[in-house]
Amino acid sequence: YGRQINIPLLNNFAQRTCFGVSAKYLTGLAYFESAFNTLSITPDSNYISVQADIITKYSLAGATMEVDPEEYFNYSFNTDEANKIPPGSGYAFDLGLIMDINDKLSSSIAITNLLGKITWSDGTAYEHRLKMNSQITMDELQEEPESSLYSGIEIDTNIAISSFQTNYPGALILGTEYSLKKIKLASNLKFGFSNELGSSTKPRLSLGAELRPLKWLSLLGGTSVGGYEEFQWGSGISMRLLFLQFAFSHSEYGGMLKSAKGFSLSASTSLVF
């Protein structure tokens, strides 16, 4: 939902100010996380000490990890009780304010994924724990190190747990955009609210450009530095045919071409009215 608002203070330097809010329903397909409380291998003149305390929490639509009682460190997943219903669900909100300074320049501020959470439901949530404290002598290391290693296992079990929640990372984004007849330049500065997978409190600066040689065709390009992904660059194309708009893009992060650490492809279709 969005609408134009009238704020006297902003009217002094903005032609128009609009406020928007969106609610998002989130679906979690799978969750798997391992916490290494202890993991050490300490050599000595007479023996090697191996200590581990690893807790794995997961939710895989009802699939469960099975521990082989006959063979240590041999795990498999039982999918007999698995279903096609996503095990996680949640919600998040986006809030934003955009100001048209003049016909060419605009600025914005937004908060994304406010209150974002995903709940992983009962019946799909499990926890596996492995705890061991093994002492392997030099003689055993040359003959049968496995037996000494296995003898130090204190816990190796998988249990069902109650439902749990995970955060859906949010961020504060400051943006600006400058438009000419056939060229549009944009930038934003992103501040993540947390340090976790896919999110970082380290600021991330993004710069982008759109060239529109034809009324129905746009060429896109941009680059970003900082944040969770560090360096990233991308390019794309957007086409509008009647009331349908298609977009395709490619990006790489951590480097360019052969030096890149990874890449992504994206495509979207929109109805314009």
CSV table of C-alpha atoms in Angstrom, one decimal:
chain,number,residue,atom,x,y,z
A,1,TYR,CA,0.0,0.0,0.0
A,2,GLY,CA,1.3,3.4,-0.9
A,3,ARG,CA,0.0,7.0,-1.0
A,4,GLN,CA,1.2,10.6,-1.2
A,5,ILE,CA,1.6,12.4,2.1
A,6,ASN,CA,1.8,16.0,3.1
A,7,ILE,CA,4.6,16.9,5.6
A,8,PRO,CA,5.3,20.6,5.8
A,9,LEU,CA,8.9,20.1,6.8
A,10,LEU,CA,9.6,18.0,3.7
A,11,ASN,CA,7.6,20.2,1.4
A,12,ASN,CA,10.3,22.9,1.8
A,13,PHE,CA,12.7,20.9,-0.5
A,14,ALA,CA,10.6,18.2,-2.1
A,15,GLN,CA,8.0,18.5,-4.8
A,16,ARG,CA,6.2,15.3,-3.7
A,17,THR,CA,6.6,12.8,-0.9
A,18,CYS,CA,5.1,9.3,-0.9
A,19,PHE,CA,4.9,6.6,1.9
A,20,GLY,CA,4.6,2.9,1.3
A,21,VAL,CA,4.2,-0.3,3.3
A,22,SER,CA,4.2,-3.9,2.3
A,23,ALA,CA,3.5,-7.2,4.1
A,24,LYS,CA,5.2,-10.4,3.1
A,25,TYR,CA,4.4,-14.0,3.7
A,26,LEU,CA,7.5,-16.1,4.1
A,27,THR,CA,7.9,-19.8,3.3
A,28,GLY,CA,10.8,-21.8,4.7
A,29,LEU,CA,11.7,-24.8,2.5
A,30,ALA,CA,14.6,-26.2,4.6
A,31,TYR,CA,16.8,-25.3,7.5
A,32,PHE,CA,20.1,-26.9,8.6
A,33,GLU,CA,22.6,-25.4,11.1
A,34,SER,CA,25.5,-26.9,12.9
A,35,ALA,CA,27.1,-25.3,16.0
A,36,PHE,CA,30.7,-26.5,16.8
A,37,ASN,CA,30.9,-25.9,20.6
A,38,THR,CA,34.1,-27.9,20.7
A,39,LEU,CA,36.2,-29.3,17.9
A,40,SER,CA,39.9,-29.9,18.6
A,41,ILE,CA,42.7,-32.4,17.7
A,42,THR,CA,45.6,-32.1,20.1
A,43,PRO,CA,48.8,-34.2,19.3
A,44,ASP,CA,51.1,-35.2,22.1
A,45,SER,CA,54.3,-37.3,22.3
A,46,ASN,CA,52.3,-40.4,23.4
A,47,TYR,CA,48.8,-39.9,22.1
A,48,ILE,CA,46.4,-37.8,20.1
A,49,SER,CA,43.4,-36.2,21.8
A,50,VAL,CA,40.2,-35.7,19.8
A,51,GLN,CA,37.4,-33.6,21.4
A,52,ALA,CA,34.2,-32.7,19.7
A,53,ASP,CA,30.8,-31.3,20.8
A,54,ILE,CA,28.6,-30.6,17.7
A,55,ILE,CA,24.9,-29.8,17.8
A,56,THR,CA,23.0,-29.8,14.5
A,57,LYS,CA,19.5,-28.3,14.4
A,58,TYR,CA,17.4,-28.9,11.2
A,59,SER,CA,14.0,-28.9,9.7
A,60,LEU,CA,13.6,-30.7,6.3
A,61,ALA,CA,9.9,-31.2,5.8
A,62,GLY,CA,9.8,-34.2,8.1
A,63,ALA,CA,12.9,-36.0,6.9
A,64,THR,CA,15.0,-37.2,9.9
A,65,MET,CA,18.6,-38.1,10.3
A,66,GLU,CA,19.2,-41.7,11.4
A,67,VAL,CA,22.3,-42.9,13.4
A,68,ASP,CA,23.6,-46.3,12.4
A,69,PRO,CA,24.1,-48.3,15.7
A,70,GLU,CA,26.4,-50.8,14.0
A,71,GLU,CA,28.7,-48.3,12.3
A,72,TYR,CA,29.8,-45.0,13.8
A,73,PHE,CA,29.7,-41.7,11.9
A,74,ASN,CA,27.4,-43.4,9.3
A,75,TYR,CA,24.3,-41.2,9.0
A,76,SER,CA,21.4,-41.3,6.6
A,77,PHE,CA,18.1,-39.5,6.1
A,78,ASN,CA,14.7,-41.2,6.5
A,79,THR,CA,12.2,-39.6,4.2
A,80,ASP,CA,9.2,-41.9,5.0
A,81,GLU,CA,7.5,-39.2,7.0
A,82,ALA,CA,8.5,-36.3,4.7
A,83,ASN,CA,5.8,-34.3,3.0
A,84,LYS,CA,5.7,-31.6,0.4
A,85,ILE,CA,4.3,-29.0,2.7
A,86,PRO,CA,7.1,-26.4,3.5
A,87,PRO,CA,8.1,-26.8,7.2
A,88,GLY,CA,8.6,-23.1,7.8
A,89,SER,CA,6.3,-20.0,7.6
A,90,GLY,CA,6.4,-16.5,8.8
A,91,TYR,CA,6.0,-12.8,7.9
A,92,ALA,CA,7.9,-9.5,7.4
A,93,PHE,CA,7.1,-5.9,6.7
A,94,ASP,CA,8.8,-3.2,4.5
A,95,LEU,CA,8.4,0.5,5.2
A,96,GLY,CA,9.6,3.2,2.8
A,97,LEU,CA,9.5,6.9,2.1
A,98,ILE,CA,10.4,8.5,-1.3
A,99,MET,CA,10.8,12.2,-2.1
A,100,ASP,CA,10.9,13.8,-5.5
A,101,ILE,CA,13.3,16.7,-5.1
A,102,ASN,CA,12.6,17.9,-8.7
A,103,ASP,CA,11.8,16.3,-12.1
A,104,LYS,CA,15.2,14.6,-12.3
A,105,LEU,CA,16.3,13.9,-8.7
A,106,SER,CA,14.7,11.7,-6.0
A,107,SER,CA,15.8,10.2,-2.7
A,108,SER,CA,14.4,7.5,-0.5
A,109,ILE,CA,14.7,5.7,2.8
A,110,ALA,CA,13.4,2.2,3.6
A,111,ILE,CA,13.4,-0.4,6.3
A,112,THR,CA,13.1,-4.0,4.9
A,113,ASN,CA,12.0,-7.2,6.6
A,114,LEU,CA,10.9,-5.5,9.8
A,115,LEU,CA,9.9,-8.0,12.4
A,116,GLY,CA,10.9,-10.8,10.0
A,117,LYS,CA,10.7,-14.3,11.5
A,118,ILE,CA,10.2,-17.8,10.2
A,119,THR,CA,8.7,-20.5,12.5
A,120,TRP,CA,9.8,-24.1,11.8
A,121,SER,CA,6.8,-26.2,12.9
A,122,ASP,CA,6.5,-29.2,15.3
A,123,GLY,CA,7.0,-32.6,13.7
A,124,THR,CA,9.6,-31.3,11.3
A,125,ALA,CA,12.2,-29.9,13.9
A,126,TYR,CA,15.0,-32.2,15.1
A,127,GLU,CA,18.4,-31.9,16.8
A,128,HIS,CA,21.4,-34.2,16.4
A,129,ARG,CA,24.2,-34.1,18.9
A,130,LEU,CA,27.6,-35.6,18.7
A,131,LYS,CA,29.9,-35.5,21.8
A,132,MET,CA,33.2,-37.3,22.0
A,133,ASN,CA,36.5,-37.3,24.0
A,134,SER,CA,38.9,-39.8,22.5
A,135,GLN,CA,42.5,-40.6,23.3
A,136,ILE,CA,44.5,-42.4,20.6
A,137,THR,CA,47.9,-43.7,21.4
A,138,MET,CA,50.7,-43.8,18.8
A,139,ASP,CA,50.5,-47.6,18.7
A,140,GLU,CA,46.8,-47.5,18.1
A,141,LEU,CA,47.2,-44.9,15.5
A,142,GLN,CA,49.3,-47.3,13.4
A,143,GLU,CA,47.1,-50.3,14.0
A,144,GLU,CA,43.4,-49.6,14.8
A,145,PRO,CA,42.7,-45.9,15.3
A,146,GLU,CA,39.0,-46.2,14.7
A,147,SER,CA,38.3,-48.4,17.7
A,148,SER,CA,39.9,-45.8,20.1
A,149,LEU,CA,38.2,-43.0,18.3
A,150,TYR,CA,34.8,-44.7,18.6
A,151,SER,CA,35.4,-45.6,22.3
A,152,GLY,CA,35.5,-41.9,23.2
A,153,ILE,CA,31.9,-41.2,21.8
A,154,GLU,CA,29.7,-40.1,24.7
A,155,ILE,CA,26.6,-38.9,22.8
A,156,ASP,CA,25.6,-39.6,19.2
A,157,THR,CA,21.8,-39.2,19.0
A,158,ASN,CA,19.0,-37.6,17.1
A,159,ILE,CA,15.8,-36.3,18.9
A,160,ALA,CA,12.7,-34.4,18.0
A,161,ILE,CA,12.4,-30.9,19.4
A,162,SER,CA,9.7,-28.3,19.6
A,163,SER,CA,9.2,-25.6,17.0
A,164,PHE,CA,11.7,-22.8,16.8
A,165,GLN,CA,12.1,-19.5,15.1
A,166,THR,CA,14.8,-18.0,12.9
A,167,ASN,CA,15.3,-14.3,12.0
A,168,TYR,CA,14.7,-13.0,8.5
A,169,PRO,CA,17.5,-10.4,8.2
A,170,GLY,CA,16.4,-6.8,7.9
A,171,ALA,CA,18.2,-3.6,6.8
A,172,LEU,CA,18.0,0.1,6.5
A,173,ILE,CA,18.5,1.4,2.9
A,174,LEU,CA,19.2,5.0,1.9
A,175,GLY,CA,18.9,5.6,-1.8
A,176,THR,CA,19.0,8.3,-4.5
A,177,GLU,CA,18.2,8.4,-8.2
A,178,TYR,CA,19.0,10.9,-11.0
A,179,SER,CA,17.1,10.6,-14.3
A,180,LEU,CA,17.8,12.1,-17.7
A,181,LYS,CA,16.0,11.5,-21.0
A,182,LYS,CA,17.5,8.0,-21.8
A,183,ILE,CA,19.8,7.4,-18.8
A,184,LYS,CA,19.0,6.8,-15.2
A,185,LEU,CA,21.6,6.7,-12.4
A,186,ALA,CA,20.9,5.2,-9.0
A,187,SER,CA,22.8,4.5,-5.8
A,188,ASN,CA,22.0,3.2,-2.3
A,189,LEU,CA,23.7,2.6,1.0
A,190,LYS,CA,22.6,-0.5,3.0
A,191,PHE,CA,23.0,-1.1,6.7
A,192,GLY,CA,22.1,-4.6,7.9
A,193,PHE,CA,20.6,-5.0,11.4
A,194,SER,CA,22.5,-8.2,12.2
A,195,ASN,CA,25.6,-10.3,11.4
A,196,GLU,CA,24.4,-13.7,10.1
A,197,LEU,CA,24.1,-15.8,7.0
A,198,GLY,CA,23.1,-13.4,4.1
A,199,SER,CA,23.4,-10.3,6.3
A,200,SER,CA,26.0,-8.0,7.7
A,201,THR,CA,26.2,-4.8,9.7
A,202,LYS,CA,29.0,-3.7,7.4
A,203,PRO,CA,27.7,-0.9,5.1
A,204,ARG,CA,27.2,-1.8,1.5
A,205,LEU,CA,27.3,0.7,-1.3
A,206,SER,CA,25.6,0.0,-4.6
A,207,LEU,CA,25.8,1.9,-7.9
A,208,GLY,CA,23.6,1.2,-10.9
A,209,ALA,CA,22.7,2.6,-14.3
A,210,GLU,CA,19.9,2.1,-16.8
A,211,LEU,CA,20.2,3.0,-20.5
A,212,ARG,CA,17.0,3.1,-22.5
A,213,PRO,CA,17.9,3.3,-26.3
A,214,LEU,CA,14.3,2.4,-27.2
A,215,LYS,CA,11.0,3.0,-25.4
A,216,TRP,CA,10.5,-0.7,-24.8
A,217,LEU,CA,14.1,-1.7,-24.1
A,218,SER,CA,16.5,-1.0,-21.2
A,219,LEU,CA,20.1,-2.1,-20.6
A,220,LEU,CA,21.1,-2.4,-17.0
A,221,GLY,CA,24.4,-2.5,-15.2
A,222,GLY,CA,25.8,-2.0,-11.7
A,223,THR,CA,28.3,-2.8,-9.0
A,224,SER,CA,28.4,-3.1,-5.2
A,225,VAL,CA,31.1,-3.2,-2.5
A,226,GLY,CA,31.0,-4.0,1.2
A,227,GLY,CA,28.4,-5.8,3.2
A,228,TYR,CA,28.0,-9.6,3.4
A,229,GLU,CA,28.7,-10.2,-0.3
A,230,GLU,CA,31.7,-7.9,-0.6
A,231,PHE,CA,32.4,-7.0,-4.3
A,232,GLN,CA,29.7,-7.8,-6.8
A,233,TRP,CA,28.8,-6.7,-10.3
A,234,GLY,CA,26.0,-7.4,-12.7
A,235,SER,CA,24.3,-6.6,-16.0
A,236,GLY,CA,20.9,-7.2,-17.4
A,237,ILE,CA,18.2,-6.4,-19.9
A,238,SER,CA,14.5,-5.3,-19.5
A,239,MET,CA,11.8,-5.4,-22.2
A,240,ARG,CA,8.2,-4.2,-22.2
A,241,LEU,CA,5.7,-5.6,-24.6
A,242,LEU,CA,2.3,-4.1,-24.2
A,243,PHE,CA,1.3,-4.7,-20.6
A,244,LEU,CA,4.0,-7.3,-19.9
A,245,GLN,CA,7.5,-6.5,-18.7
A,246,PHE,CA,10.3,-9.1,-18.8
A,247,ALA,CA,13.7,-8.7,-17.1
A,248,PHE,CA,16.8,-11.0,-17.2
A,249,SER,CA,20.1,-10.4,-15.4
A,250,HIS,CA,23.5,-12.0,-14.5
A,251,SER,CA,25.8,-11.1,-11.6
A,252,GLU,CA,29.1,-12.3,-10.1
A,253,TYR,CA,30.6,-11.8,-6.7
A,254,GLY,CA,34.0,-12.0,-5.2
A,255,GLY,CA,35.7,-11.1,-8.5
A,256,MET,CA,35.1,-10.9,-12.2
A,257,LEU,CA,34.9,-13.8,-14.8
A,258,LYS,CA,37.5,-16.4,-13.9
A,259,SER,CA,38.4,-14.8,-10.5
A,260,ALA,CA,34.7,-14.7,-9.4
A,261,LYS,CA,33.7,-16.9,-6.4
A,262,GLY,CA,30.1,-17.4,-7.6
A,263,PHE,CA,27.4,-16.1,-9.9
A,264,SER,CA,23.7,-15.8,-10.0
A,265,LEU,CA,21.0,-15.6,-12.8
A,266,SER,CA,17.6,-14.0,-12.3
A,267,ALA,CA,14.4,-13.5,-14.4
A,268,SER,CA,11.2,-11.8,-13.7
A,269,THR,CA,7.8,-11.0,-15.3
A,270,SER,CA,5.5,-8.2,-14.3
A,271,LEU,CA,2.1,-6.8,-15.3
A,272,VAL,CA,2.2,-3.1,-15.9
A,273,PHE,CA,-1.0,-1.1,-15.6
